[in-house]
PDB file of C-alpha atoms and ligand atoms in Angstrom:
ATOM      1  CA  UNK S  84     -24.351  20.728  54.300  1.00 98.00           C
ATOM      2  CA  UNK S  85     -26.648  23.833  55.229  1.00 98.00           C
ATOM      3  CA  UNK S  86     -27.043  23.795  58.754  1.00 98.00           C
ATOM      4  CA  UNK S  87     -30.924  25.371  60.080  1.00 98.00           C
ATOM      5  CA  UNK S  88     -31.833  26.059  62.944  1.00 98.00           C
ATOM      6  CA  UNK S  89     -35.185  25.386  63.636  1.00 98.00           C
ATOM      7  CA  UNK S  90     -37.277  22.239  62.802  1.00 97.00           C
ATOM      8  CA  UNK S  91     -41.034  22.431  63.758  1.00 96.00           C
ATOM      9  CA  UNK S  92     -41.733  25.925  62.098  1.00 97.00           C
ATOM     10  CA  UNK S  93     -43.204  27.263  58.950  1.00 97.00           C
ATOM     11  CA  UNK S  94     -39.986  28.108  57.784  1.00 98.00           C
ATOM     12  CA  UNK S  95     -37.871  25.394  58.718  1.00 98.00           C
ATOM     13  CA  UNK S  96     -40.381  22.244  57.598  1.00 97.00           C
ATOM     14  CA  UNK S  97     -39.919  23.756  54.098  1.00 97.00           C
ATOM     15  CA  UNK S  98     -36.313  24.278  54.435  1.00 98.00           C
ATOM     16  CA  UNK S  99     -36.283  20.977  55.839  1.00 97.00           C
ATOM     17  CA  UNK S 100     -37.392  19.283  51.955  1.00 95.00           C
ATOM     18  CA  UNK S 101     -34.012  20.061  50.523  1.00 95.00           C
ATOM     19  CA  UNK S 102     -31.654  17.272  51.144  1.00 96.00           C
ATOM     20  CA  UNK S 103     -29.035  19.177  51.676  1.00 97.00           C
ATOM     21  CA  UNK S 104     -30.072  21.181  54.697  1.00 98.00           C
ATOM     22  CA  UNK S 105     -29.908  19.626  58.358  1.00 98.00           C
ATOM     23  CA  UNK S 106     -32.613  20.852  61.028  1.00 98.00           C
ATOM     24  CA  UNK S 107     -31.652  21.566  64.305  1.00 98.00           C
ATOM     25  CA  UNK S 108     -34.491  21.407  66.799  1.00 98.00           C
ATOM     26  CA  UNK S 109     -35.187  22.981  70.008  1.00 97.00           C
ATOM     27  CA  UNK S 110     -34.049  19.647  71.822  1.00 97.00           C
ATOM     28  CA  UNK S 111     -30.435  19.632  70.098  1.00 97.00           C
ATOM     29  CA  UNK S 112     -29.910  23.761  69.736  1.00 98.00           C
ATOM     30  CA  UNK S 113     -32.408  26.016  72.309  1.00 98.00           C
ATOM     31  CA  UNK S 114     -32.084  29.619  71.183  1.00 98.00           C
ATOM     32  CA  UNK S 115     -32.779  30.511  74.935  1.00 98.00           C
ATOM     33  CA  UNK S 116     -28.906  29.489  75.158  1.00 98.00           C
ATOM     34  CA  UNK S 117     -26.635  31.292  72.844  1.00 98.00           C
ATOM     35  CA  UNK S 118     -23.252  29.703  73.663  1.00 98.00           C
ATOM     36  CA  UNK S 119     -24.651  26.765  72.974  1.00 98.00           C
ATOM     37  CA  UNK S 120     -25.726  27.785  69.353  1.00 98.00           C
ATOM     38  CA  UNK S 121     -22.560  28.556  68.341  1.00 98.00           C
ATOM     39  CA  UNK S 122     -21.156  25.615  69.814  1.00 98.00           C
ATOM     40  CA  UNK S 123     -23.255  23.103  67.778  1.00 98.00           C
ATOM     41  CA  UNK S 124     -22.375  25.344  64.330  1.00 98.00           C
ATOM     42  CA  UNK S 125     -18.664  24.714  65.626  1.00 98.00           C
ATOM     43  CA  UNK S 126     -19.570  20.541  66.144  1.00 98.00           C
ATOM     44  CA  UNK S 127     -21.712  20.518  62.964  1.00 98.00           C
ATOM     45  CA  UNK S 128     -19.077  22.816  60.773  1.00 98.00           C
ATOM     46  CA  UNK S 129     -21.619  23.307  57.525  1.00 98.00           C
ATOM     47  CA  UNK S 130     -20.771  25.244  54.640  1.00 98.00           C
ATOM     48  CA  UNK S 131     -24.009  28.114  55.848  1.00 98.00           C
ATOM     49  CA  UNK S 132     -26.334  28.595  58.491  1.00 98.00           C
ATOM     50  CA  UNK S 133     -30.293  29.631  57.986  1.00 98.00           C
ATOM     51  CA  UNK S 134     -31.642  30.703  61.196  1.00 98.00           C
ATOM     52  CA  UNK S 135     -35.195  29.489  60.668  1.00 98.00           C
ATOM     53  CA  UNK S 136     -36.027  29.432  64.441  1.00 98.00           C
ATOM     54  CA  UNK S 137     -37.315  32.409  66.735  1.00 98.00           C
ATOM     55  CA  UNK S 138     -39.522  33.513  69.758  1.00 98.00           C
ATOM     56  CA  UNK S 139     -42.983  34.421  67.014  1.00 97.00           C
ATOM     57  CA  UNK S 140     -45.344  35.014  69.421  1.00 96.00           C
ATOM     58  CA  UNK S 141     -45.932  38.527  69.390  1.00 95.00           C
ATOM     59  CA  UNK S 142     -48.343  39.773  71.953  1.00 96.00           C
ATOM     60  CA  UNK S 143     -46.790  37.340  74.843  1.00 98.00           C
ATOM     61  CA  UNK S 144     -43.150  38.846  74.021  1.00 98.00           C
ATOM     62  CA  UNK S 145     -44.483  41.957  75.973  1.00 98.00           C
ATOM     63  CA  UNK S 146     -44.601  40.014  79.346  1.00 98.00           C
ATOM     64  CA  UNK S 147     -41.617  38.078  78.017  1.00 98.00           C
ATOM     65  CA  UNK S 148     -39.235  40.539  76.536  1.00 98.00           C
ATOM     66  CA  UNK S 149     -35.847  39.360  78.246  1.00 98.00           C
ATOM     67  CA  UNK S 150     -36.462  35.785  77.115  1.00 98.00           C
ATOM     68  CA  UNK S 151     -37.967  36.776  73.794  1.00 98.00           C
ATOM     69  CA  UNK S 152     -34.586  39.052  72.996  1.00 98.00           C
ATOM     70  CA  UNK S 153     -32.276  36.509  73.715  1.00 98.00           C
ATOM     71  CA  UNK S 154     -33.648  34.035  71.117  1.00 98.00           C
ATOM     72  CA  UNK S 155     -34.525  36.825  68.690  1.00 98.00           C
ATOM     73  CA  UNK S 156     -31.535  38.644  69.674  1.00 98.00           C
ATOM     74  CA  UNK S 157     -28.588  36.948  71.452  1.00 98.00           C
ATOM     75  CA  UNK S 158     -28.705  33.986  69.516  1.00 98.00           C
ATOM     76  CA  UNK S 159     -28.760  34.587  65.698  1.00 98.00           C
ATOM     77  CA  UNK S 160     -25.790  37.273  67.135  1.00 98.00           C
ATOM     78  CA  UNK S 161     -23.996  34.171  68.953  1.00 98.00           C
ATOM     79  CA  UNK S 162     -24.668  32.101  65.502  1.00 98.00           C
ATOM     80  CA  UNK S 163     -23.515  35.075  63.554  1.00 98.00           C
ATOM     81  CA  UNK S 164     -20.202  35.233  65.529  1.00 98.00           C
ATOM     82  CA  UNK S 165     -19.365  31.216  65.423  1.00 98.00           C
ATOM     83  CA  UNK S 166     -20.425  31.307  61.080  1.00 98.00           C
ATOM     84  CA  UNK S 167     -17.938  34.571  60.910  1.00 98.00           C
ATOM     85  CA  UNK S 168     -15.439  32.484  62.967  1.00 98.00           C
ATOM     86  CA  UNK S 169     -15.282  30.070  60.362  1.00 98.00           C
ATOM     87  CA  UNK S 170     -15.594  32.090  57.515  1.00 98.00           C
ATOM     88  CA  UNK S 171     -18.943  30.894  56.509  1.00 98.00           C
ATOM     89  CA  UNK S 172     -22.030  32.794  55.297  1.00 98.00           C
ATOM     90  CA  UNK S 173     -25.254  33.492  57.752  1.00 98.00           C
ATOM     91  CA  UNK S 174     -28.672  33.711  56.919  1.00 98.00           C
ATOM     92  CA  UNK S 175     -31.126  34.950  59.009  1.00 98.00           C
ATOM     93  CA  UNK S 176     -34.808  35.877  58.984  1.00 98.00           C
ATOM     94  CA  UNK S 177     -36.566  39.348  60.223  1.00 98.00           C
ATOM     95  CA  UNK S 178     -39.498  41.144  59.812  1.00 97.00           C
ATOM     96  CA  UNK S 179     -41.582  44.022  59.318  1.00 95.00           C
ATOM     97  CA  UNK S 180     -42.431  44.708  63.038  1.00 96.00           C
ATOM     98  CA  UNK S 181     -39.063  46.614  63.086  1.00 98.00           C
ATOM     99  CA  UNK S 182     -40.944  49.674  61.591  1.00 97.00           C
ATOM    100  CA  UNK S 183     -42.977  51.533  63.312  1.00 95.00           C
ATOM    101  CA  UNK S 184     -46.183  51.134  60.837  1.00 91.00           C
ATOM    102  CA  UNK S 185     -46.619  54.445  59.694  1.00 91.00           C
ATOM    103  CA  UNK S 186     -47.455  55.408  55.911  1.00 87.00           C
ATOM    104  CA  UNK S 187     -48.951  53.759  53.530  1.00 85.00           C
ATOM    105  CA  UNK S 188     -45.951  52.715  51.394  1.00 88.00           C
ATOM    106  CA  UNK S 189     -43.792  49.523  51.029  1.00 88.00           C
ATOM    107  CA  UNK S 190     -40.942  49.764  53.644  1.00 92.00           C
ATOM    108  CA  UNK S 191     -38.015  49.631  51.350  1.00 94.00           C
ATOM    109  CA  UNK S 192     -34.594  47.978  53.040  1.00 94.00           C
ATOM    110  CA  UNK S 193     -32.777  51.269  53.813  1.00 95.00           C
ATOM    111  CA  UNK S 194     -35.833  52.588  55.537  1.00 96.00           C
ATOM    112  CA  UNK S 195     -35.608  54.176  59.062  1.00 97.00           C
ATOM    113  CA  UNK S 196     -36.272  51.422  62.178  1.00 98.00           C
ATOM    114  CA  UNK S 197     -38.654  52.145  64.772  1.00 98.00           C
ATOM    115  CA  UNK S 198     -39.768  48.994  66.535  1.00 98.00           C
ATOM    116  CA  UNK S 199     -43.015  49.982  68.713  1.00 97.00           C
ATOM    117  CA  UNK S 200     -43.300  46.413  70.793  1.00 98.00           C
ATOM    118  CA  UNK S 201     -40.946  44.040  72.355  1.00 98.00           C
ATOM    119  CA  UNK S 202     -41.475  41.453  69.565  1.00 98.00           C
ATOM    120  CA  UNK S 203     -39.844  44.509  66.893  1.00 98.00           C
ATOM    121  CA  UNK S 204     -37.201  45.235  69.191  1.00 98.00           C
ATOM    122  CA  UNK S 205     -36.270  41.792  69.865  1.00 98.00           C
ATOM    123  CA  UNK S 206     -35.819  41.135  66.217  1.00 98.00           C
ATOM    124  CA  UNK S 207     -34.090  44.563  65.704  1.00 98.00           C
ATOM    125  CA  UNK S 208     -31.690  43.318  68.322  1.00 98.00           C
ATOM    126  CA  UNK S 209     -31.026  40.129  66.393  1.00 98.00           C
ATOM    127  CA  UNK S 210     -30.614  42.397  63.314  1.00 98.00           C
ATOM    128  CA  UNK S 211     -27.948  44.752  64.913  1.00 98.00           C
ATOM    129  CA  UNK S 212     -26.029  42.187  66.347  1.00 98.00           C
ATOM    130  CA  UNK S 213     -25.989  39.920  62.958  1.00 98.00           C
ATOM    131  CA  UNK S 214     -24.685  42.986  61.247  1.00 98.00           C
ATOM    132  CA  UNK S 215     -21.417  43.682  63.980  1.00 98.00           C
ATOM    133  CA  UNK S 216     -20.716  40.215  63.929  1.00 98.00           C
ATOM    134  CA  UNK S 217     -18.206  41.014  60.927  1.00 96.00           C
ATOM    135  CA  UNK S 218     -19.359  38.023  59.052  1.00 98.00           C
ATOM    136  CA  UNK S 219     -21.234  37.012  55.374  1.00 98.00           C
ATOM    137  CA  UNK S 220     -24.604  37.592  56.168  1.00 98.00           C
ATOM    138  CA  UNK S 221     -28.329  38.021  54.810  1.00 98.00           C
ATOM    139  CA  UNK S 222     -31.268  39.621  57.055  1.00 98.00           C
ATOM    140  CA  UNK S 223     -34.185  38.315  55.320  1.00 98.00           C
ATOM    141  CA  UNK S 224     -37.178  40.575  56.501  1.00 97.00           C
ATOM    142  CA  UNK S 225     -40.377  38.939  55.262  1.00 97.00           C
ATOM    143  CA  UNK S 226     -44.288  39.384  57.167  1.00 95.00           C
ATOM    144  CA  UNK S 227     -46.965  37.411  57.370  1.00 94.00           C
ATOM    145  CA  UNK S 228     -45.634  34.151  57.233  1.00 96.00           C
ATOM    146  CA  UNK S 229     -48.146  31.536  55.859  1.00 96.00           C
ATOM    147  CA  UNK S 230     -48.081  27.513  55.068  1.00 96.00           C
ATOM    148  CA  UNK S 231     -49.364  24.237  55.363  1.00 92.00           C
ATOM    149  CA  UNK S 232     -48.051  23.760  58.770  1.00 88.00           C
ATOM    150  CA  UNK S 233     -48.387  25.896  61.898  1.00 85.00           C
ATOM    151  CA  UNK S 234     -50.183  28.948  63.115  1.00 87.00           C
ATOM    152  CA  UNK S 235     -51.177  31.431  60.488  1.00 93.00           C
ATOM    153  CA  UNK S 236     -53.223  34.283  59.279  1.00 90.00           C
ATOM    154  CA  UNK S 237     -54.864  32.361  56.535  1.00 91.00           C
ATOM    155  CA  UNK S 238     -55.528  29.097  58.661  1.00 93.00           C
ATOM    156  CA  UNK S 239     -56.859  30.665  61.607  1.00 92.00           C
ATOM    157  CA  UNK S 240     -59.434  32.453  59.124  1.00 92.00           C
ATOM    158  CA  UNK S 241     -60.237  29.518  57.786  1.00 93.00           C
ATOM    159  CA  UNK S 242     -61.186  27.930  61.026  1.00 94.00           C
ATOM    160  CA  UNK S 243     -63.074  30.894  62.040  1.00 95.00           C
ATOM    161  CA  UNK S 244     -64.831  30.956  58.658  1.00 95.00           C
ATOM    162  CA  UNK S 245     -66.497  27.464  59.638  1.00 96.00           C
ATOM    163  CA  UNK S 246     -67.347  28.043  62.959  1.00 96.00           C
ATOM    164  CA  UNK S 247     -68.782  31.507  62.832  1.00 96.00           C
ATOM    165  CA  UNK S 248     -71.477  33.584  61.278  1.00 95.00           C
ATOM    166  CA  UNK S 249     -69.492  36.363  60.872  1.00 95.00           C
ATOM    167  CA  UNK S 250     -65.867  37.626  61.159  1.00 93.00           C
ATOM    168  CA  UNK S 251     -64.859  40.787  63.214  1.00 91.00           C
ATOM    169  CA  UNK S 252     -61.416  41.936  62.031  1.00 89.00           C
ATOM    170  CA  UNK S 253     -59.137  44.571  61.882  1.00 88.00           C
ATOM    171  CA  UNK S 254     -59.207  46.398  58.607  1.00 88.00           C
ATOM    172  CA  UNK S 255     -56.364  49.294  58.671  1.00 85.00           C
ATOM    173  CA  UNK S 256     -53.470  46.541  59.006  1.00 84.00           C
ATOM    174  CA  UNK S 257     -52.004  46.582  55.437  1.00 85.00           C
ATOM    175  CA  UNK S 258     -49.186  43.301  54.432  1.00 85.00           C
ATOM    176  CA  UNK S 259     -48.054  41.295  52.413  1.00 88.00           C
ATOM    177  CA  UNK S 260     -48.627  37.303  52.905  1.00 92.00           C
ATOM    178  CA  UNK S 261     -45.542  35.210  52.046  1.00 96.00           C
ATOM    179  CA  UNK S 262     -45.882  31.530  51.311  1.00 97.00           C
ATOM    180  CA  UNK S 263     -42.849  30.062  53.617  1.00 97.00           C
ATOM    181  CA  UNK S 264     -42.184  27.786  50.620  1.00 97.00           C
ATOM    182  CA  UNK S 265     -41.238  31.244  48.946  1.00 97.00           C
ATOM    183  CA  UNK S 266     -38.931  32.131  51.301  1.00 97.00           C
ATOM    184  CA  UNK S 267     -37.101  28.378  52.012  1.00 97.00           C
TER     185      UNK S 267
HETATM  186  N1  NAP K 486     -44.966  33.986  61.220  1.00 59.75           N
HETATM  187  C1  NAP K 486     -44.992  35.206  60.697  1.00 59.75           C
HETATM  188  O1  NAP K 486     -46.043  35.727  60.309  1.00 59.75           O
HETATM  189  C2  NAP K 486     -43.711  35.989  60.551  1.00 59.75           C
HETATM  190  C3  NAP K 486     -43.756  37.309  60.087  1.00 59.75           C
HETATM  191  C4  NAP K 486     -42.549  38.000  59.914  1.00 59.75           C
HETATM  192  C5  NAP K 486     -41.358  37.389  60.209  1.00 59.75           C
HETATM  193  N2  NAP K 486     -41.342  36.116  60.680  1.00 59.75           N
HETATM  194  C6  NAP K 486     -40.057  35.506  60.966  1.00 59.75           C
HETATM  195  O2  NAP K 486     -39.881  34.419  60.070  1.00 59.75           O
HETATM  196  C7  NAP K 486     -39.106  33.398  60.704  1.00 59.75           C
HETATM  197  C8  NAP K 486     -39.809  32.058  60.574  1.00 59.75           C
HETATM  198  O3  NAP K 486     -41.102  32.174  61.161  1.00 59.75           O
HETATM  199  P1  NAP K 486     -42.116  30.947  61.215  1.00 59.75           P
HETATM  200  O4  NAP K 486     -43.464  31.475  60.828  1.00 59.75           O
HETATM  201  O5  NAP K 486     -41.538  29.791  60.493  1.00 59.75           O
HETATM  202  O6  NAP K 486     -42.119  30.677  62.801  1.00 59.75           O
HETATM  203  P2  NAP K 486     -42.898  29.558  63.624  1.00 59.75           P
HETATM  204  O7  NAP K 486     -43.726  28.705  62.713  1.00 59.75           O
HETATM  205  O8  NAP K 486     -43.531  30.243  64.786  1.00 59.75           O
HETATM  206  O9  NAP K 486     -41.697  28.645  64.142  1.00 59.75           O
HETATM  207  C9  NAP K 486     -40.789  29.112  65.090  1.00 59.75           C
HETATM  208  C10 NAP K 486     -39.718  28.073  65.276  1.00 59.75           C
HETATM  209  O10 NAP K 486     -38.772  28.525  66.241  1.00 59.75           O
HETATM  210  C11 NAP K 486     -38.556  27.486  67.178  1.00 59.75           C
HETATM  211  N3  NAP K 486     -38.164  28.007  68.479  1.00 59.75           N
HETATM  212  C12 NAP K 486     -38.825  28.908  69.249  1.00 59.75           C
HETATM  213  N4  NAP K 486     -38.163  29.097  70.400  1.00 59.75           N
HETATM  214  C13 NAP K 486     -37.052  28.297  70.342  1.00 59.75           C
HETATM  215  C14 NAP K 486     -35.979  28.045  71.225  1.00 59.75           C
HETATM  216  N5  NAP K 486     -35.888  28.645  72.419  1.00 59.75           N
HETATM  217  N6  NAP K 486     -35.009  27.174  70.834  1.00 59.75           N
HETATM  218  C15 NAP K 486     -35.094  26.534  69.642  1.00 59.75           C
HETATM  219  N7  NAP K 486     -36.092  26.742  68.762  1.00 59.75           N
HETATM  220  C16 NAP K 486     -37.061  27.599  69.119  1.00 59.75           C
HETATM  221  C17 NAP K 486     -39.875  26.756  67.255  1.00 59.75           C
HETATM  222  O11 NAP K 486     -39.650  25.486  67.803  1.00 59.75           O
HETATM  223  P3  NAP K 486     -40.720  24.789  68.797  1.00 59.75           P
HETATM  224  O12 NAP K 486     -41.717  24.103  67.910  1.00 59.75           O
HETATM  225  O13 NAP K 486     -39.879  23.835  69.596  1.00 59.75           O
HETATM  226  O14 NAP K 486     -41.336  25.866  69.639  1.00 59.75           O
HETATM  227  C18 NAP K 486     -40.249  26.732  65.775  1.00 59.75           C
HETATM  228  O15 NAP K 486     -39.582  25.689  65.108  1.00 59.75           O
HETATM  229  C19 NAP K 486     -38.888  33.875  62.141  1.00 59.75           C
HETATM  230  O16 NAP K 486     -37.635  34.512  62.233  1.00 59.75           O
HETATM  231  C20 NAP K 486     -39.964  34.908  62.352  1.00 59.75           C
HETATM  232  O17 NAP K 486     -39.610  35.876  63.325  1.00 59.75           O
HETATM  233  C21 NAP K 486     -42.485  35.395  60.848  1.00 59.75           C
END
């Protein structure tokens, strides 16, 4: 059994079709509580764990950094340490806000970090503390997240197509959308 954390989001509802995998929502694991992450991996003792769950929205993670980098931080590290203890691979999902933005080039893996909001850092944080856990592990950086379900680039732009004459947006952000079915 694949443990995931995460039940309601883009990621995890796709994750969720493989009848292998069992979702952990916010109700049985909250990321705002670390110990208690690890503690349901140790109760649940899967073969792997996909962190599919995090703190997404961006803008309000500048008036909520502490809470945003313990469930983008703490937590995958707290899941990291219990999946090490057991001697069982981690999987866990970043993103592109933990460069800076600059140049005009795909970020390749190796690439320098430079987070420049709390959302970046918060994920950097996760990153970092994946990495020392001493573990298996996968950081899965992906962007621009879009599916069926949810919040999303593509949806919201849909809606807005109906309801407006005419679309102001910003046209020097450069990414690459990514089905969530593609990365489940
Ligand atoms: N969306 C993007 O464009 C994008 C871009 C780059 C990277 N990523 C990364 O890709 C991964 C998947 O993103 P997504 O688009 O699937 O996210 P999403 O649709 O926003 O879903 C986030 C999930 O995390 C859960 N969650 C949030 N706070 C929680 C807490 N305290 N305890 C337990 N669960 C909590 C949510 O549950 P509730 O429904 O209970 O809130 C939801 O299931 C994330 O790591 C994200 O950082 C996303």
């Amino acid at each position: 059994m694949i443990l995931v954390f995460g039940k309601t989001g883009q990621l995890a509802r796709e994750l969720a079709a493989d009848e292998n995998v069992t979702c952990l929502g916010r109700d049985q694991a909250d990321l705002s509580n670390p110990a208690a992450c690890a503690a349901a991996i140790r109760q649940a003792a899967p073969e792997a764990v996909i962190n599919a769950a995090a703190y997404t929205a961006v803008d309000k993670a500048e008036s909520e950094e502490a809470l945003a980098t313990v469930i983008n931080g703490a937590a995958p590290g707290a899941m990291a340490a219990a999946c090490a203890q057991a001697g069982i691979p981690f999987v866990t999902v970043s993103t592109d806000y933990v460069f800076d933005g600059s140049g005009e080039a795909p970020w390749q893996p190796g690439d320098a970090t430079a987070p420049v909001n709390a959302y970046g850092c918060s994920k950097l944080a996760g990153e970092e503390l994946v990495s020392a856990a001493g573990g298996t592990y996968a950081v899965l950086r992906t962007s621009w997240v879009v599916s069926a379900h949810g919040n999303n680039f593509v949806k919201t732009m849909l809606r807005l197509g109906k309801e407006r004459e005419r679309l102001t947006i910003v046209a020097d952000q450069i990414g690459a959308p990514t089905p969530a079915r593609d990365i489940a």
